[in-house]
Amino acid sequence: MEQENSLIPEEEIKNPEILETSTNDEPVVAESKAVENAKEKKEVPEIDFSILSTEEIIRQAQKLINDYPVVSLKEIFEGLPEIFESRYKEALAIFTADGDKPEDFEYKNDNRERFNALYKLYKDKKNATARQTEAEREENLKIKLGIIEELKALVQKEEALDKTFQEFRDLQERWRNTGMVPQGQLNGLLETYHHHVENFYNYIKINKELRDLDLKRNLDAKNALCEEAEKM
């Protein structure tokens, strides 16, 4: 009996709330392959695009798209259209400075069209990454729902408690190593997970109390037999 309990921490059975500090519901894992790549590569260089020519802006922007994951480029690319718009306004101001009408202004800048195509490429990549991330989170949700089902089944097993407890530990580890789930599912998922974790600890505690009671009864019976034998 003592060996059967060797893998079950006494303090954890008495205080299952310590689980809150050990399950790590939001593990430090990549939420998508794109995010993993972003962390593995070097940091995106800081570039002051406002002082560059439109030709150089396109060259640098193209290089960033080629060399870095799109998830790390949002802050940079979202500000570039404003720069091109400011260049247009500058050219318009120069045109109208001598009294020409704004409606007569023809802005000719091939780089603007090239940038629009590049910006569309950025948007397409960004949307594709978002779809990939969502698909990965849906897959993670399936995995975690499966882990919960396995947790529920643990309390129905008829095997040594130390073996069951190790299976429980393995499920906790799998939970921690599984990535994020869709945000709308997170709260309900965690609530269900903690509910079944608590049920498991209650199951372990009750079984331990029952075994202790059986041991005490067996010891009492043994002592009683010994006393009877001594009287004979």
Short mmCIF file of C-alpha atoms in Angstrom, two decimals:
data_model
loop_
_atom_site.label_atom_id
_atom_site.label_comp_id
_atom_site.label_asym_id
_atom_site.label_seq_id
_atom_site.Cartn_x
_atom_site.Cartn_y
_atom_site.Cartn_z
CA MET A 1 0.00 0.00 0.00
CA GLU A 2 2.76 2.43 0.88
CA GLN A 3 4.47 1.78 -2.44
CA GLU A 4 1.23 2.46 -4.29
CA ASN A 5 1.11 5.98 -2.85
CA SER A 6 4.77 6.78 -3.52
CA LEU A 7 4.08 8.86 -6.64
CA ILE A 8 1.20 10.81 -5.13
CA PRO A 9 2.36 13.96 -3.27
CA GLU A 10 0.58 14.16 0.08
CA GLU A 11 0.56 17.97 0.07
CA GLU A 12 -1.01 18.10 -3.37
CA ILE A 13 -3.83 15.77 -2.33
CA LYS A 14 -4.54 17.87 0.73
CA ASN A 15 -4.27 21.17 -1.15
CA PRO A 16 -5.29 20.67 -4.79
CA GLU A 17 -5.54 24.45 -5.17
CA ILE A 18 -1.76 24.46 -5.68
CA LEU A 19 -2.69 23.18 -9.10
CA GLU A 20 -3.41 26.79 -10.06
CA THR A 21 0.31 27.53 -9.97
CA SER A 22 1.38 24.44 -11.84
CA THR A 23 -0.98 23.82 -14.76
CA ASN A 24 0.14 26.87 -16.75
CA ASP A 25 -3.06 27.26 -18.76
CA GLU A 26 -1.47 29.73 -21.15
CA PRO A 27 1.84 28.05 -21.95
CA VAL A 28 4.71 29.91 -23.52
CA VAL A 29 4.34 28.21 -26.87
CA ALA A 30 3.99 29.60 -30.36
CA GLU A 31 0.42 30.25 -31.42
CA SER A 32 1.36 29.64 -35.04
CA LYS A 33 4.32 28.57 -37.11
CA ALA A 34 4.63 32.14 -38.34
CA VAL A 35 5.04 33.36 -34.76
CA GLU A 36 7.65 30.69 -34.11
CA ASN A 37 9.62 31.85 -37.12
CA ALA A 38 9.33 35.45 -35.97
CA LYS A 39 10.94 34.59 -32.65
CA GLU A 40 13.66 32.48 -34.19
CA LYS A 41 14.83 35.15 -36.63
CA LYS A 42 16.66 38.34 -35.83
CA GLU A 43 14.73 41.46 -34.93
CA VAL A 44 13.27 43.58 -37.69
CA PRO A 45 15.61 46.55 -38.26
CA GLU A 46 14.39 50.03 -37.41
CA ILE A 47 14.07 52.08 -40.63
CA ASP A 48 12.96 55.69 -40.87
CA PHE A 49 10.87 55.40 -44.03
CA SER A 50 9.80 59.05 -43.82
CA ILE A 51 13.20 60.24 -45.05
CA LEU A 52 13.52 57.71 -47.89
CA SER A 53 12.63 58.18 -51.53
CA THR A 54 9.63 56.21 -52.78
CA GLU A 55 12.03 54.01 -54.75
CA GLU A 56 14.01 53.22 -51.61
CA ILE A 57 10.83 52.67 -49.58
CA ILE A 58 9.75 49.97 -52.03
CA ARG A 59 13.18 48.37 -52.03
CA GLN A 60 13.35 48.22 -48.24
CA ALA A 61 9.74 47.06 -47.90
CA GLN A 62 10.28 44.28 -50.41
CA LYS A 63 13.36 43.16 -48.52
CA LEU A 64 11.41 43.05 -45.26
CA ILE A 65 8.69 40.89 -46.80
CA ASN A 66 11.32 38.53 -48.19
CA ASP A 67 13.35 38.26 -44.98
CA TYR A 68 10.86 38.45 -42.09
CA PRO A 69 7.54 36.84 -41.11
CA VAL A 70 4.61 39.06 -41.97
CA VAL A 71 3.36 39.01 -38.36
CA SER A 72 6.39 41.08 -37.35
CA LEU A 73 5.84 43.74 -40.02
CA LYS A 74 2.42 45.11 -39.08
CA GLU A 75 3.62 48.30 -37.39
CA ILE A 76 5.89 49.14 -40.32
CA PHE A 77 3.54 48.37 -43.21
CA GLU A 78 0.46 49.96 -41.70
CA GLY A 79 2.28 53.30 -41.69
CA LEU A 80 3.60 53.21 -45.26
CA PRO A 81 0.39 54.23 -47.10
CA GLU A 82 0.36 57.45 -45.08
CA ILE A 83 3.89 58.26 -46.29
CA PHE A 84 2.89 57.80 -49.93
CA GLU A 85 -0.18 59.93 -49.34
CA SER A 86 1.96 62.68 -47.85
CA ARG A 87 4.23 62.57 -50.93
CA TYR A 88 1.18 63.02 -53.12
CA LYS A 89 0.03 66.01 -51.07
CA GLU A 90 3.49 67.56 -51.27
CA ALA A 91 3.50 67.24 -55.06
CA LEU A 92 -0.02 68.68 -55.21
CA ALA A 93 0.99 71.65 -53.04
CA ILE A 94 3.91 72.39 -55.34
CA PHE A 95 1.64 72.17 -58.40
CA THR A 96 -0.96 74.56 -56.99
CA ALA A 97 1.57 77.00 -55.50
CA ASP A 98 1.60 79.03 -58.73
CA GLY A 99 -2.17 79.14 -59.02
CA ASP A 100 -2.84 75.94 -60.95
CA LYS A 101 -6.12 74.20 -60.15
CA PRO A 102 -5.95 70.97 -58.10
CA GLU A 103 -8.27 69.22 -60.55
CA ASP A 104 -5.69 69.73 -63.28
CA PHE A 105 -3.00 67.92 -61.30
CA GLU A 106 -1.84 64.60 -62.73
CA TYR A 107 0.27 62.70 -60.27
CA LYS A 108 2.69 60.48 -62.11
CA ASN A 109 4.60 58.15 -59.87
CA ASP A 110 5.17 54.59 -60.98
CA ASN A 111 6.48 53.79 -57.52
CA ARG A 112 3.06 54.42 -56.04
CA GLU A 113 1.56 51.68 -58.19
CA ARG A 114 4.44 49.38 -57.34
CA PHE A 115 3.87 50.08 -53.66
CA ASN A 116 0.15 49.36 -53.98
CA ALA A 117 1.01 45.94 -55.42
CA LEU A 118 3.53 45.33 -52.63
CA TYR A 119 1.06 46.41 -49.98
CA LYS A 120 -1.52 44.02 -51.41
CA LEU A 121 1.06 41.23 -51.15
CA TYR A 122 1.58 42.14 -47.49
CA LYS A 123 -2.18 42.07 -46.85
CA ASP A 124 -2.57 38.71 -48.59
CA LYS A 125 0.24 37.20 -46.53
CA LYS A 126 -1.19 38.69 -43.35
CA ASN A 127 -4.63 37.20 -44.06
CA ALA A 128 -3.11 33.81 -44.89
CA THR A 129 -1.18 33.83 -41.62
CA ALA A 130 -4.35 34.73 -39.71
CA ARG A 131 -6.18 31.80 -41.30
CA GLN A 132 -3.29 29.47 -40.46
CA THR A 133 -3.26 30.68 -36.85
CA GLU A 134 -7.01 30.14 -36.53
CA ALA A 135 -6.73 26.64 -37.99
CA GLU A 136 -3.96 25.79 -35.52
CA ARG A 137 -6.05 27.09 -32.61
CA GLU A 138 -9.01 24.98 -33.74
CA GLU A 139 -6.74 21.92 -33.82
CA ASN A 140 -5.44 22.80 -30.34
CA LEU A 141 -9.03 23.02 -29.14
CA LYS A 142 -9.70 19.49 -30.37
CA ILE A 143 -6.58 18.23 -28.60
CA LYS A 144 -7.52 19.89 -25.29
CA LEU A 145 -11.10 18.62 -25.48
CA GLY A 146 -9.63 15.15 -25.93
CA ILE A 147 -7.42 15.63 -22.88
CA ILE A 148 -10.49 16.60 -20.84
CA GLU A 149 -12.24 13.41 -21.93
CA GLU A 150 -9.21 11.41 -20.81
CA LEU A 151 -9.28 13.24 -17.47
CA LYS A 152 -12.91 12.28 -17.00
CA ALA A 153 -12.08 8.64 -17.71
CA LEU A 154 -9.31 8.48 -15.10
CA VAL A 155 -11.71 8.28 -12.18
CA GLN A 156 -13.33 5.21 -13.73
CA LYS A 157 -10.13 3.18 -13.97
CA GLU A 158 -9.53 0.19 -11.75
CA GLU A 159 -5.77 0.18 -11.41
CA ALA A 160 -3.07 1.12 -8.93
CA LEU A 161 -3.46 4.76 -7.92
CA ASP A 162 0.18 5.57 -8.52
CA LYS A 163 -0.25 4.47 -12.15
CA THR A 164 -3.43 6.53 -12.49
CA PHE A 165 -1.70 9.53 -10.94
CA GLN A 166 1.18 9.27 -13.42
CA GLU A 167 -1.34 9.22 -16.27
CA PHE A 168 -2.85 12.35 -14.75
CA ARG A 169 0.58 14.01 -14.71
CA ASP A 170 1.10 13.07 -18.35
CA LEU A 171 -2.24 14.66 -19.27
CA GLN A 172 -1.24 17.84 -17.44
CA GLU A 173 2.01 17.93 -19.40
CA ARG A 174 0.20 17.48 -22.70
CA TRP A 175 -2.20 20.27 -21.74
CA ARG A 176 0.67 22.64 -20.98
CA ASN A 177 2.44 21.80 -24.23
CA THR A 178 -0.62 22.37 -26.39
CA GLY A 179 -0.93 25.84 -27.87
CA MET A 180 -3.64 28.43 -27.63
CA VAL A 181 -7.28 27.89 -28.59
CA PRO A 182 -9.81 30.28 -30.16
CA GLN A 183 -10.38 33.16 -27.76
CA GLY A 184 -14.13 32.62 -27.62
CA GLN A 185 -13.62 29.06 -26.35
CA LEU A 186 -10.92 29.81 -23.77
CA ASN A 187 -12.91 30.59 -20.61
CA GLY A 188 -15.34 27.69 -20.96
CA LEU A 189 -12.51 25.31 -21.78
CA LEU A 190 -10.46 26.29 -18.72
CA GLU A 191 -13.50 26.07 -16.47
CA THR A 192 -14.25 22.54 -17.68
CA TYR A 193 -10.61 21.49 -17.39
CA HIS A 194 -10.27 22.73 -13.81
CA HIS A 195 -13.56 21.10 -12.89
CA HIS A 196 -12.34 17.67 -13.95
CA VAL A 197 -8.90 18.21 -12.42
CA GLU A 198 -10.60 18.97 -9.11
CA ASN A 199 -12.77 15.87 -9.50
CA PHE A 200 -9.63 13.79 -9.98
CA TYR A 201 -8.01 15.16 -6.83
CA ASN A 202 -11.21 14.43 -4.90
CA TYR A 203 -11.17 10.90 -6.32
CA ILE A 204 -7.56 10.38 -5.19
CA LYS A 205 -8.30 11.82 -1.75
CA ILE A 206 -11.39 9.63 -1.21
CA ASN A 207 -9.58 6.49 -2.33
CA LYS A 208 -6.67 7.25 -0.04
CA GLU A 209 -9.02 7.77 2.90
CA LEU A 210 -10.78 4.48 2.11
CA ARG A 211 -7.48 2.60 1.96
CA ASP A 212 -6.35 4.16 5.23
CA LEU A 213 -9.63 3.10 6.81
CA ASP A 214 -9.20 -0.46 5.50
CA LEU A 215 -5.68 -0.56 6.89
CA LYS A 216 -6.93 0.61 10.27
CA ARG A 217 -9.69 -1.99 10.29
CA ASN A 218 -7.27 -4.74 9.31
CA LEU A 219 -4.88 -3.65 12.04
CA ASP A 220 -7.69 -3.58 14.61
CA ALA A 221 -8.80 -7.04 13.52
CA LYS A 222 -5.24 -8.33 13.73
CA ASN A 223 -4.79 -6.91 17.22
CA ALA A 224 -8.09 -8.45 18.28
CA LEU A 225 -6.98 -11.86 17.03
CA CYS A 226 -3.70 -11.53 18.85
CA GLU A 227 -5.50 -10.67 22.07
CA GLU A 228 -7.76 -13.73 21.65
CA ALA A 229 -4.75 -15.93 21.03
CA GLU A 230 -3.05 -14.67 24.17
CA LYS A 231 -6.13 -15.59 26.23
CA MET A 232 -6.09 -19.18 25.01
#
